[in-house]
Short mmCIF file of C-alpha atoms in Angstrom, two decimals:
data_model
loop_
_atom_site.label_atom_id
_atom_site.label_comp_id
_atom_site.label_asym_id
_atom_site.label_seq_id
_atom_site.Cartn_x
_atom_site.Cartn_y
_atom_site.Cartn_z
CA UNK A 14 -8.36 17.40 -28.86
CA UNK A 15 -8.68 13.76 -27.77
CA UNK A 16 -5.54 11.85 -26.87
CA UNK A 17 -4.21 10.02 -29.94
CA UNK A 18 -5.17 6.34 -30.04
CA UNK A 19 -3.04 3.32 -30.86
CA UNK A 20 -2.52 2.20 -34.45
CA UNK A 21 -5.31 -0.17 -35.37
CA UNK A 22 -4.32 -3.54 -36.82
CA UNK A 23 -5.23 -3.86 -40.50
CA UNK A 24 -7.88 -6.59 -40.65
CA UNK A 25 -8.54 -9.05 -43.44
CA UNK A 26 -10.05 -12.52 -43.84
CA UNK A 27 -7.19 -14.22 -42.04
CA UNK A 28 -7.00 -12.10 -38.89
CA UNK A 29 -10.13 -9.96 -38.51
CA UNK A 30 -12.04 -12.70 -36.70
CA UNK A 31 -9.39 -12.85 -33.95
CA UNK A 32 -9.78 -9.15 -33.22
CA UNK A 33 -13.55 -9.57 -33.22
CA UNK A 34 -13.16 -12.23 -30.51
CA UNK A 35 -10.98 -9.78 -28.56
CA UNK A 36 -13.71 -7.17 -28.94
CA UNK A 37 -16.08 -9.77 -27.47
CA UNK A 38 -13.74 -10.25 -24.51
CA UNK A 39 -11.97 -13.44 -25.57
CA UNK A 40 -8.34 -14.38 -26.21
CA UNK A 41 -8.79 -16.83 -29.10
CA UNK A 42 -6.46 -19.52 -30.41
CA UNK A 43 -7.11 -20.85 -33.91
CA UNK A 44 -7.57 -24.64 -34.12
CA UNK A 45 -7.48 -26.95 -37.12
CA UNK A 46 -10.92 -28.56 -37.39
CA UNK A 47 -9.36 -31.63 -38.97
CA UNK A 48 -6.29 -32.50 -36.85
CA UNK A 49 -6.98 -30.20 -33.87
CA UNK A 50 -3.54 -28.55 -34.03
CA UNK A 51 -3.55 -25.09 -32.45
CA UNK A 52 -1.85 -22.26 -34.34
CA UNK A 53 -0.95 -18.63 -33.80
CA UNK A 54 -0.66 -16.20 -35.53
CA UNK A 55 -3.73 -17.35 -37.51
CA UNK A 56 -3.33 -18.59 -41.07
CA UNK A 57 -5.82 -19.87 -43.65
CA UNK A 58 -4.32 -23.40 -43.85
CA UNK A 59 -3.11 -25.93 -41.29
CA UNK A 60 0.63 -26.42 -41.84
CA UNK A 61 0.37 -29.96 -40.39
CA UNK A 62 -2.48 -31.46 -42.47
CA UNK A 63 -3.30 -28.66 -45.00
CA UNK A 64 -6.93 -28.56 -43.98
CA UNK A 65 -8.62 -25.21 -44.56
CA UNK A 66 -11.30 -25.91 -41.97
CA UNK A 67 -10.75 -24.32 -38.61
CA UNK A 68 -12.43 -23.14 -35.47
CA UNK A 69 -10.94 -21.69 -32.32
CA UNK A 70 -10.74 -22.17 -28.58
CA UNK A 71 -10.64 -19.56 -25.86
CA UNK A 72 -7.30 -19.48 -24.07
CA UNK A 73 -7.17 -19.80 -20.29
CA UNK A 74 -4.93 -16.73 -20.49
CA UNK A 75 -2.16 -18.13 -18.29
CA UNK A 76 1.40 -18.25 -19.58
CA UNK A 77 5.04 -17.44 -19.01
CA UNK A 78 7.36 -14.84 -20.51
CA UNK A 79 9.78 -16.46 -22.96
CA UNK A 80 11.33 -13.17 -24.12
CA UNK A 81 10.67 -9.46 -23.84
CA UNK A 82 11.88 -6.03 -24.85
CA UNK A 83 11.24 -2.59 -23.42
CA UNK A 84 10.69 0.08 -26.05
CA UNK A 85 12.02 3.57 -25.35
CA UNK A 86 12.58 5.09 -28.79
CA UNK A 87 11.13 6.14 -31.17
CA UNK A 88 7.91 7.05 -29.40
CA UNK A 89 4.69 6.87 -31.41
CA UNK A 90 1.46 8.70 -30.54
CA UNK A 91 -1.05 6.46 -28.81
CA UNK A 92 1.42 4.48 -26.68
CA UNK A 93 2.90 5.01 -23.20
CA UNK A 94 6.66 4.57 -22.70
CA UNK A 95 8.64 2.72 -21.57
CA UNK A 96 6.51 0.14 -23.37
CA UNK A 97 6.99 -3.52 -22.36
CA UNK A 98 6.39 -6.11 -25.09
CA UNK A 99 6.43 -9.77 -24.08
CA UNK A 100 6.46 -13.09 -25.91
CA UNK A 101 4.21 -15.34 -23.87
CA UNK A 102 4.08 -19.13 -24.01
CA UNK A 103 0.43 -19.85 -23.25
CA UNK A 104 -0.52 -22.96 -21.29
CA UNK A 105 -2.25 -24.28 -24.42
CA UNK A 106 1.14 -24.36 -26.17
CA UNK A 107 0.94 -21.47 -28.61
CA UNK A 108 2.91 -18.26 -28.29
CA UNK A 109 1.60 -14.71 -28.42
CA UNK A 110 3.24 -11.27 -28.74
CA UNK A 111 1.53 -8.64 -26.59
CA UNK A 112 1.98 -5.75 -24.19
CA UNK A 113 2.65 -6.27 -20.45
CA UNK A 114 0.82 -3.86 -18.17
CA UNK A 115 0.81 -3.26 -14.40
CA UNK A 116 4.51 -4.07 -14.21
CA UNK A 117 7.52 -1.80 -13.76
CA UNK A 118 9.90 -2.14 -16.73
CA UNK A 119 12.67 -3.13 -14.30
CA UNK A 120 10.61 -5.97 -12.84
CA UNK A 121 9.87 -7.93 -16.02
CA UNK A 122 11.92 -11.13 -16.22
CA UNK A 123 12.32 -14.35 -18.19
CA UNK A 124 9.97 -17.10 -17.06
CA UNK A 125 7.66 -14.85 -15.09
CA UNK A 126 4.04 -15.98 -14.84
CA UNK A 127 1.53 -13.71 -16.53
CA UNK A 128 -2.20 -13.70 -17.21
CA UNK A 129 -4.14 -12.12 -20.03
CA UNK A 130 -6.97 -9.64 -19.91
CA UNK A 131 -8.78 -7.59 -22.52
CA UNK A 132 -7.74 -3.95 -22.35
CA UNK A 133 -10.08 -1.26 -23.61
CA UNK A 134 -8.69 2.01 -24.99
CA UNK A 135 -10.39 5.37 -24.49
CA UNK A 136 -11.74 5.15 -28.05
CA UNK A 137 -13.35 1.77 -27.26
CA UNK A 138 -10.82 -0.43 -29.10
CA UNK A 139 -10.22 -3.74 -27.29
CA UNK A 140 -6.91 -5.57 -27.31
CA UNK A 141 -5.52 -8.57 -25.38
CA UNK A 142 -2.73 -7.69 -22.96
CA UNK A 143 -0.91 -9.37 -20.10
CA UNK A 144 -0.18 -8.48 -16.49
CA UNK A 145 1.81 -10.31 -13.82
CA UNK A 146 -0.09 -13.37 -12.55
CA UNK A 147 -1.91 -12.73 -9.30
CA UNK A 148 -0.74 -14.43 -6.06
CA UNK A 149 -1.93 -17.98 -5.68
CA UNK A 150 -2.61 -18.45 -9.37
CA UNK A 151 -2.23 -21.99 -10.58
CA UNK A 152 1.00 -21.97 -12.56
CA UNK A 153 1.95 -25.55 -11.82
CA UNK A 154 2.77 -26.12 -15.48
CA UNK B 26 23.09 -32.04 -65.13
CA UNK B 27 22.40 -29.01 -62.96
CA UNK B 28 24.65 -25.98 -63.34
CA UNK B 29 26.71 -25.18 -60.26
CA UNK B 30 27.27 -21.47 -59.81
CA UNK B 31 30.74 -22.08 -58.38
CA UNK B 32 33.31 -19.96 -60.25
CA UNK B 33 30.86 -19.16 -63.07
CA UNK B 34 30.61 -15.45 -62.38
CA UNK B 35 32.51 -12.67 -60.66
CA UNK B 36 32.04 -9.20 -59.28
CA UNK B 37 33.90 -7.07 -61.80
CA UNK B 38 32.87 -3.55 -60.83
CA UNK B 39 32.09 -1.59 -57.69
CA UNK B 40 30.57 1.88 -57.49
CA UNK B 41 29.18 4.05 -54.74
CA UNK B 42 27.87 7.56 -54.35
CA UNK B 43 28.89 9.77 -51.48
CA UNK B 44 27.18 8.60 -48.27
CA UNK B 45 25.33 11.43 -46.51
CA UNK B 46 22.36 12.29 -44.33
CA UNK B 47 20.76 14.47 -47.00
CA UNK B 48 21.66 13.82 -50.61
CA UNK B 49 19.47 16.57 -52.04
CA UNK B 50 18.85 14.44 -55.14
CA UNK B 51 16.40 11.73 -56.18
CA UNK B 52 16.94 8.05 -55.55
CA UNK B 53 17.06 7.57 -59.34
CA UNK B 54 19.92 10.05 -59.42
CA UNK B 55 21.76 8.12 -56.70
CA UNK B 56 21.22 4.86 -58.60
CA UNK B 57 22.60 6.34 -61.84
CA UNK B 58 25.63 7.83 -60.08
CA UNK B 59 26.46 4.57 -58.32
CA UNK B 60 26.05 2.51 -61.49
CA UNK B 61 28.11 5.00 -63.50
CA UNK B 62 30.97 4.72 -60.99
CA UNK B 63 30.61 0.94 -61.08
CA UNK B 64 30.82 0.72 -64.87
CA UNK B 65 33.77 3.14 -64.97
CA UNK B 66 35.50 1.03 -62.33
CA UNK B 67 35.06 -2.04 -64.52
CA UNK B 68 35.69 -0.32 -67.84
CA UNK B 69 32.36 -1.33 -69.37
CA UNK B 70 29.97 0.85 -71.41
CA UNK B 71 26.32 1.13 -70.28
CA UNK B 72 25.27 -0.25 -73.67
CA UNK B 73 26.94 -3.55 -72.73
CA UNK B 74 24.70 -4.02 -69.68
CA UNK B 75 21.82 -6.41 -70.38
CA UNK B 76 20.63 -7.27 -66.88
CA UNK B 77 19.45 -5.13 -63.95
CA UNK B 78 18.49 -6.36 -60.48
CA UNK B 79 17.52 -4.41 -57.36
CA UNK B 80 15.37 -4.60 -54.22
CA UNK B 81 11.58 -4.59 -54.13
CA UNK B 82 12.09 -1.77 -51.61
CA UNK B 83 14.04 0.29 -54.15
CA UNK B 84 11.96 3.11 -55.59
CA UNK B 85 13.82 3.07 -58.90
CA UNK B 86 12.61 0.77 -61.66
CA UNK B 87 15.05 -0.99 -63.95
CA UNK B 88 13.89 0.77 -67.12
CA UNK B 89 14.22 4.20 -65.47
CA UNK B 90 17.89 3.45 -64.89
CA UNK B 91 18.26 2.01 -68.39
CA UNK B 92 16.75 5.10 -70.07
CA UNK B 93 18.68 7.54 -67.93
CA UNK B 94 21.99 5.81 -68.64
CA UNK B 95 21.49 5.04 -72.30
CA UNK B 96 21.35 1.28 -71.90
CA UNK B 97 19.88 -0.70 -74.77
CA UNK B 98 18.54 -4.27 -74.86
CA UNK B 99 17.81 -5.85 -71.50
CA UNK B 100 17.17 -9.58 -71.15
CA UNK B 101 16.99 -9.80 -67.33
CA UNK B 102 15.26 -7.51 -64.86
CA UNK B 103 14.18 -8.54 -61.38
CA UNK B 104 13.53 -7.25 -57.90
CA UNK B 105 14.24 -9.24 -54.76
CA UNK B 106 12.07 -9.05 -51.64
CA UNK B 107 12.63 -8.77 -47.88
CA UNK B 108 14.62 -5.60 -47.26
CA UNK B 109 18.26 -6.26 -46.48
CA UNK B 110 17.54 -9.97 -46.85
CA UNK B 111 17.70 -9.31 -50.58
CA UNK B 112 21.37 -8.32 -50.63
CA UNK B 113 23.17 -11.44 -51.82
CA UNK B 114 19.96 -12.59 -53.50
CA UNK B 115 20.79 -9.94 -56.11
CA UNK B 116 24.15 -11.62 -56.65
CA UNK B 117 22.45 -15.01 -56.96
CA UNK B 118 20.06 -13.68 -59.63
CA UNK B 119 22.95 -12.15 -61.53
CA UNK B 120 25.15 -15.27 -61.25
CA UNK B 121 22.30 -17.52 -62.42
CA UNK B 122 21.71 -15.25 -65.38
CA UNK B 123 25.37 -15.20 -66.33
CA UNK B 124 25.78 -18.97 -65.89
CA UNK B 125 22.74 -19.75 -68.06
CA UNK B 126 23.19 -17.06 -70.66
CA UNK B 127 20.05 -15.18 -69.65
CA UNK B 128 22.26 -12.10 -69.51
CA UNK B 129 25.96 -11.35 -69.95
CA UNK B 130 26.61 -8.26 -67.85
CA UNK B 131 24.31 -7.69 -64.90
CA UNK B 132 24.29 -4.60 -62.71
CA UNK B 133 22.77 -4.87 -59.23
CA UNK B 134 22.19 -1.87 -57.03
CA UNK B 135 20.47 -0.27 -54.07
CA UNK B 136 19.94 3.48 -53.89
CA UNK B 137 18.04 5.13 -51.10
CA UNK B 138 17.43 8.40 -49.37
CA UNK B 139 17.41 6.39 -46.17
CA UNK B 140 17.79 9.40 -43.87
CA UNK B 141 16.22 12.36 -45.65
CA UNK B 142 13.47 10.27 -47.26
CA UNK B 143 11.85 7.03 -46.13
CA UNK B 144 13.57 5.99 -42.87
CA UNK B 145 13.44 2.26 -42.10
CA UNK B 146 13.49 3.04 -38.38
CA UNK B 147 10.24 4.97 -38.63
CA UNK B 148 8.31 1.78 -38.87
CA UNK B 149 5.59 0.08 -40.86
CA UNK B 150 2.15 1.37 -41.74
CA UNK B 151 -0.98 -0.44 -42.83
CA UNK B 152 -1.86 1.32 -46.04
CA UNK B 153 -2.34 -1.69 -48.32
CA UNK B 154 -3.94 -4.96 -47.21
CA UNK B 155 -1.61 -7.83 -48.16
CA UNK B 156 -0.44 -11.06 -46.53
CA UNK B 157 2.59 -9.10 -45.39
CA UNK B 158 0.48 -6.41 -43.74
CA UNK B 159 -1.65 -9.04 -41.99
CA UNK B 160 1.66 -10.38 -40.63
CA UNK B 161 2.64 -6.93 -39.36
CA UNK B 162 -0.82 -6.48 -37.82
CA UNK B 163 0.16 -8.75 -34.93
CA UNK B 164 2.80 -6.20 -33.87
CA UNK B 165 1.47 -2.82 -35.01
CA UNK B 166 -1.37 -2.54 -32.52
CA UNK B 167 1.09 -3.10 -29.70
CA UNK B 168 3.36 -0.32 -30.90
CA UNK B 169 6.04 -2.76 -32.05
CA UNK B 170 6.69 -0.97 -35.31
CA UNK B 171 10.43 -0.76 -35.85
CA UNK B 172 13.19 -3.16 -36.92
CA UNK B 173 15.09 -2.55 -33.69
CA UNK B 174 12.08 -3.60 -31.60
CA UNK B 175 11.72 -6.89 -33.49
CA UNK B 176 15.43 -7.65 -33.30
CA UNK B 177 15.55 -6.78 -29.58
CA UNK B 178 13.08 -9.57 -28.81
CA UNK B 179 15.29 -12.29 -30.35
CA UNK B 180 18.52 -10.68 -29.09
CA UNK B 181 17.26 -10.59 -25.52
CA UNK B 182 16.34 -14.29 -25.59
CA UNK B 183 19.74 -15.19 -27.07
CA UNK B 184 21.68 -13.03 -24.61
CA UNK B 185 19.73 -14.42 -21.66
CA UNK B 186 20.42 -18.03 -22.64
CA UNK B 187 24.14 -17.66 -23.30
CA UNK B 188 25.14 -14.92 -20.87
CA UNK B 189 25.95 -12.37 -23.55
CA UNK B 190 26.47 -8.92 -22.00
CA UNK B 191 26.24 -5.38 -23.31
CA UNK B 192 30.05 -5.31 -23.27
CA UNK B 193 30.00 -8.01 -25.96
CA UNK B 194 27.61 -5.94 -28.04
CA UNK B 195 29.79 -2.88 -27.48
CA UNK B 196 32.88 -4.73 -28.75
CA UNK B 197 31.12 -5.39 -32.08
CA UNK B 198 30.21 -1.72 -32.36
CA UNK B 199 33.66 -0.47 -31.33
CA UNK B 200 35.60 -2.91 -33.55
CA UNK B 201 33.66 -1.76 -36.61
CA UNK B 202 33.94 1.90 -35.62
CA UNK B 203 37.71 1.48 -35.39
CA UNK B 204 37.71 0.23 -38.99
CA UNK B 205 35.62 3.24 -40.04
CA UNK B 206 38.28 5.58 -38.66
CA UNK B 207 40.39 4.60 -41.71
CA UNK B 208 37.52 4.96 -44.20
CA UNK B 209 36.92 8.57 -45.33
CA UNK B 210 33.59 7.52 -46.91
CA UNK B 211 32.24 6.24 -43.60
CA UNK B 212 29.76 7.97 -41.31
CA UNK B 213 32.02 6.96 -38.41
CA UNK B 214 35.14 8.54 -39.96
CA UNK B 215 36.77 10.82 -37.41
CA UNK B 216 34.36 9.73 -34.69
CA UNK B 217 35.98 7.19 -32.34
CA UNK B 218 33.65 5.18 -30.10
CA UNK B 219 34.62 4.31 -26.52
CA UNK B 220 32.87 1.94 -24.11
CA UNK B 221 31.73 4.98 -22.10
CA UNK B 222 30.37 6.57 -25.23
CA UNK B 223 28.55 3.36 -26.08
CA UNK B 224 27.08 2.89 -22.58
CA UNK B 225 26.00 6.51 -22.22
CA UNK B 226 24.14 6.64 -25.50
CA UNK B 227 20.37 6.49 -25.45
CA UNK B 228 18.55 3.22 -24.80
CA UNK B 229 16.43 2.40 -27.86
CA UNK B 230 14.76 -0.98 -27.28
CA UNK B 231 16.18 -2.97 -24.38
CA UNK B 232 18.80 -4.40 -24.47
CA UNK B 233 19.83 -2.35 -27.54
CA UNK B 234 21.32 1.13 -27.33
CA UNK B 235 21.97 3.69 -30.05
CA UNK B 236 25.34 2.27 -31.18
CA UNK B 237 23.88 -1.22 -31.48
CA UNK B 238 21.91 0.18 -34.41
CA UNK B 239 23.11 0.83 -37.95
CA UNK B 240 23.36 4.14 -39.72
CA UNK B 241 20.57 5.77 -41.69
CA UNK B 242 22.05 6.86 -44.99
CA UNK B 243 21.35 8.64 -48.24
CA UNK B 244 23.40 6.92 -50.91
CA UNK B 245 23.69 4.25 -53.53
CA UNK B 246 25.91 1.31 -54.24
CA UNK B 247 26.17 -0.79 -57.42
CA UNK B 248 28.02 -3.93 -58.49
CA UNK B 249 28.70 -5.45 -61.91
CA UNK B 250 28.47 -9.24 -62.21
CA UNK B 251 29.72 -10.93 -65.34
CA UNK B 252 31.29 -14.26 -66.30
CA UNK B 253 34.64 -14.95 -64.67
CA UNK B 254 36.11 -15.17 -68.17
CA UNK B 255 34.79 -11.77 -69.27
CA UNK B 256 35.78 -10.27 -65.91
CA UNK B 257 39.43 -11.10 -66.67
CA UNK B 258 39.27 -8.79 -69.69
CA UNK B 259 37.94 -5.85 -67.66
CA UNK B 260 39.95 -3.37 -65.60
CA UNK B 261 39.77 -4.90 -62.11
CA UNK B 262 40.84 -8.12 -60.48
CA UNK B 263 37.72 -10.34 -60.40
CA UNK B 264 36.13 -11.33 -57.11
CA UNK B 265 34.95 -14.79 -58.10
CA UNK B 266 31.66 -16.15 -56.75
CA UNK B 267 32.51 -19.48 -55.10
CA UNK B 268 29.09 -20.02 -53.61
CA UNK B 269 25.84 -18.06 -53.33
CA UNK B 270 22.34 -18.85 -52.09
CA UNK B 271 19.13 -17.45 -50.74
CA UNK B 272 17.67 -19.05 -47.61
CA UNK B 273 14.37 -19.10 -45.76
CA UNK B 274 13.33 -21.71 -43.17
CA UNK B 275 10.26 -23.27 -41.58
CA UNK B 276 8.29 -20.81 -39.49
CA UNK B 277 9.97 -17.88 -41.25
CA UNK B 278 8.52 -14.45 -40.69
CA UNK B 279 9.93 -11.16 -41.81
CA UNK B 280 11.85 -10.01 -38.68
CA UNK B 281 9.43 -11.64 -36.23
CA UNK B 282 10.13 -15.39 -36.34
CA UNK B 283 9.02 -15.52 -32.72
CA UNK B 284 7.06 -18.77 -32.86
CA UNK B 285 9.83 -21.32 -33.37
CA UNK B 286 10.81 -23.56 -30.48
CA UNK B 287 14.36 -22.22 -30.50
CA UNK B 288 14.61 -18.42 -30.40
CA UNK B 289 18.37 -18.48 -29.85
CA UNK B 290 19.54 -19.33 -33.36
CA UNK B 291 19.01 -18.31 -36.99
CA UNK B 292 17.87 -21.43 -38.91
CA UNK B 293 17.68 -19.58 -42.22
CA UNK B 294 21.29 -18.43 -41.81
CA UNK B 295 22.33 -22.00 -40.94
CA UNK B 296 20.69 -23.11 -44.19
CA UNK B 297 22.60 -20.41 -46.06
CA UNK B 298 25.82 -21.61 -44.40
CA UNK B 299 25.29 -25.25 -45.39
CA UNK B 300 24.53 -24.23 -48.96
CA UNK B 301 27.47 -21.88 -49.57
CA UNK B 302 29.96 -24.15 -47.88
CA UNK B 303 28.77 -27.11 -49.95
CA UNK B 304 28.70 -25.19 -53.24
CA UNK B 305 32.15 -23.71 -52.68
CA UNK B 306 33.74 -26.81 -51.18
CA UNK B 307 34.99 -24.55 -48.40
CA UNK B 308 34.42 -24.50 -44.66
CA UNK B 309 34.62 -21.92 -41.91
CA UNK B 310 38.35 -22.60 -41.52
CA UNK B 311 38.88 -21.38 -45.10
CA UNK B 312 37.25 -17.97 -44.56
CA UNK B 313 39.76 -15.17 -43.96
CA UNK B 314 37.37 -12.26 -43.42
CA UNK B 315 33.64 -11.65 -43.26
CA UNK B 316 31.06 -8.99 -43.99
CA UNK B 317 28.30 -10.31 -41.73
CA UNK B 318 25.09 -8.30 -42.03
CA UNK B 319 25.14 -5.86 -39.17
CA UNK B 320 21.97 -3.80 -38.95
CA UNK B 321 22.24 -4.52 -35.20
CA UNK B 322 25.22 -5.74 -33.14
CA UNK B 323 23.72 -8.97 -31.73
CA UNK B 324 23.08 -10.16 -35.29
CA UNK B 325 26.83 -10.32 -35.87
CA UNK B 326 27.36 -12.42 -32.73
CA UNK B 327 24.57 -14.86 -33.59
CA UNK B 328 25.81 -15.31 -37.15
CA UNK B 329 29.26 -16.37 -35.95
CA UNK B 330 27.46 -19.46 -34.67
CA UNK B 331 25.22 -19.86 -37.76
CA UNK B 332 28.31 -20.04 -39.98
CA UNK B 333 30.14 -22.37 -37.53
CA UNK B 334 32.95 -19.97 -36.72
CA UNK B 335 32.02 -20.79 -33.12
CA UNK B 336 29.92 -23.38 -31.32
CA UNK B 337 26.53 -22.50 -29.83
CA UNK B 338 26.93 -19.94 -27.08
CA UNK B 339 30.64 -19.45 -27.74
CA UNK B 340 30.48 -16.43 -30.03
CA UNK B 341 30.57 -13.97 -27.14
CA UNK B 342 34.02 -15.18 -26.08
CA UNK B 343 35.24 -15.15 -29.69
CA UNK B 344 34.13 -11.53 -29.93
CA UNK B 345 35.58 -10.56 -26.53
CA UNK B 346 38.97 -11.94 -27.63
CA UNK B 347 39.16 -9.31 -30.35
CA UNK B 348 38.74 -11.75 -33.23
CA UNK B 349 36.64 -9.38 -35.33
CA UNK B 350 39.46 -6.83 -35.48
CA UNK B 351 42.20 -6.56 -38.10
CA UNK B 352 44.67 -8.84 -36.30
CA UNK B 353 41.97 -11.25 -35.13
CA UNK B 354 40.99 -14.58 -36.64
CA UNK B 355 38.10 -13.11 -38.59
CA UNK B 356 38.25 -9.39 -39.41
CA UNK B 357 34.60 -8.42 -39.92
CA UNK B 358 33.21 -5.46 -41.87
CA UNK B 359 36.60 -3.84 -42.40
CA UNK B 360 34.92 -0.79 -43.98
CA UNK B 361 32.86 -0.15 -40.85
CA UNK B 362 29.77 -2.00 -42.07
CA UNK B 363 26.20 -0.85 -41.79
CA UNK B 364 26.95 0.19 -38.21
CA UNK B 365 29.73 2.63 -39.02
CA UNK B 366 30.12 3.12 -42.78
CA UNK B 367 26.63 3.43 -44.26
CA UNK B 368 23.32 1.63 -44.43
CA UNK B 369 22.91 0.78 -48.09
CA UNK B 370 20.97 -2.35 -47.18
CA UNK B 371 24.00 -4.62 -47.38
CA UNK B 372 25.16 -3.87 -50.92
CA UNK B 373 27.99 -1.80 -49.45
CA UNK B 374 29.00 -4.89 -47.42
CA UNK B 375 29.20 -6.95 -50.63
CA UNK B 376 31.29 -4.15 -52.18
CA UNK B 377 33.72 -4.42 -49.26
CA UNK B 378 33.86 -8.17 -49.74
CA UNK B 379 34.95 -7.60 -53.34
CA UNK B 380 37.53 -5.00 -52.23
CA UNK B 381 38.96 -7.49 -49.72
CA UNK B 382 39.46 -9.97 -52.58
CA UNK B 383 41.04 -7.26 -54.75
CA UNK B 384 43.30 -6.31 -51.82
CA UNK B 385 42.04 -2.73 -51.80
CA UNK B 386 40.19 -2.43 -48.48
CA UNK B 387 41.09 0.59 -46.37
CA UNK B 388 41.85 -1.96 -43.63
CA UNK B 389 43.25 -4.76 -45.79
CA UNK B 390 44.31 -7.78 -43.72
CA UNK B 391 47.17 -9.97 -45.01
CA UNK B 392 46.50 -12.85 -47.37
CA UNK B 393 42.74 -12.76 -47.87
CA UNK B 394 41.71 -15.67 -50.13
CA UNK B 395 38.03 -16.06 -49.24
CA UNK B 396 35.43 -13.68 -47.84
CA UNK B 397 31.97 -14.64 -46.60
CA UNK B 398 29.14 -12.10 -46.86
CA UNK B 399 25.58 -12.43 -45.58
CA UNK B 400 22.23 -10.78 -46.23
CA UNK B 401 19.79 -9.37 -43.68
CA UNK B 402 19.27 -11.20 -40.39
CA UNK B 403 15.90 -12.42 -39.14
CA UNK B 404 14.41 -12.20 -42.62
CA UNK B 405 14.57 -14.50 -45.64
CA UNK B 406 18.25 -14.10 -46.31
CA UNK B 407 21.29 -15.56 -48.08
CA UNK B 408 25.05 -15.90 -48.11
CA UNK B 409 27.88 -15.43 -50.56
CA UNK B 410 31.51 -16.55 -50.65
CA UNK B 411 33.94 -14.63 -52.84
CA UNK B 412 37.42 -15.82 -53.74
CA UNK B 413 40.49 -14.84 -55.76
CA UNK B 414 40.66 -15.79 -59.43
#
């Protein structure tokens, strides 16, 4: 039997497009087409100007860890534990919740520089994740 | 002229079932038992009840309770959303109904097979597509499925900023466990908790260990709210509602308000604090005991700041000084709370608040005039101040 896969995010009008961008290899950030305000998680209306018109930009993927937790229990099928979840402040100014890979759970820390990539599961599902920023990356901000 | 809810209504009856890990009965049965105890406590017949309020998460509908218990005409029935955030929202619904005449005698309850049935800690699923499920979708795919994982994210940021240590968390857990040692109804009865025991328990979601997390309980708890005047004619000393409010703030999510600039405070709880203090005309210096919602230990510490018992970042020292214990400045959850009595989604904390006003807590401090009680933390929430008649 194949290894169990992660729980798939339920997708509707307001979020399905973001996952489609991830499937196409992009970390998207929703943008108000009227006042240009970026927002995440995506919503149907701009909370600043109430415009319902929006597009999106592709994030540069660079950011810093503003909080994190390491999940040990309970353990769900489809995930590897300990499981590091980070809150990342992206350079563009929005914040994203995602998994941190390629990092020992004892090495994750507040303020650490991370970069995003699109992870692909064995069943083909694609999902944005982070890993520690590589040496020499531009994290001047 | 708007109606102030101050002193309009009172908690006049308290009832609970046994708290267990496997009730062996339906949640409707638990609800009926709890409400029956509550009405007997107050000395009121079921036929006198005309309002029923519970949680959206409760599986028992109002009319099922009414039929089972032989209630007659109902003029108020409502369910309040957001898990434990509903707790004092039930009291607000009931108090509004009583103050306006929408109903005279309102029973609020929560009954759950929270251990043998649907366990909150087992996480969310995506069965029905709703705005709420789209919200959860941002966490589900990453395996962030449980209340403790969401709370850990905020707690870690708060602890990092203010230098809160696991010993501070442990003190919250141990102080409440010590109270439970005097409460035969509590899950923690007969089970003392030491710092070693706390530290050696399993890590759940860093930085939170097993004893930072509340119980999972089968049980029910019910309260009767009626006018302060009618309450005086019933069997028990009224616990008068001095102030009550619900509260949700900008950027509010259910458990995952991760996108606000400041992760180290609870703006919705600060709103609740401003509202109940203003309505009651009281301030933090007037509060003699609290039942702060305690699904997880760091929530208690953060709320001490939300309700201005301490300045920002100072709650850890307040806790370390033993102030949440019986002889401290602010005995908190004297029944053991959700951590060490039972997890009845906060209704059992409101019941303890009413007992503290009656003077009948199993750990009754001297001279309690006012008790502050809060609803769930990190969700749309609320606060309640009870006082003596």
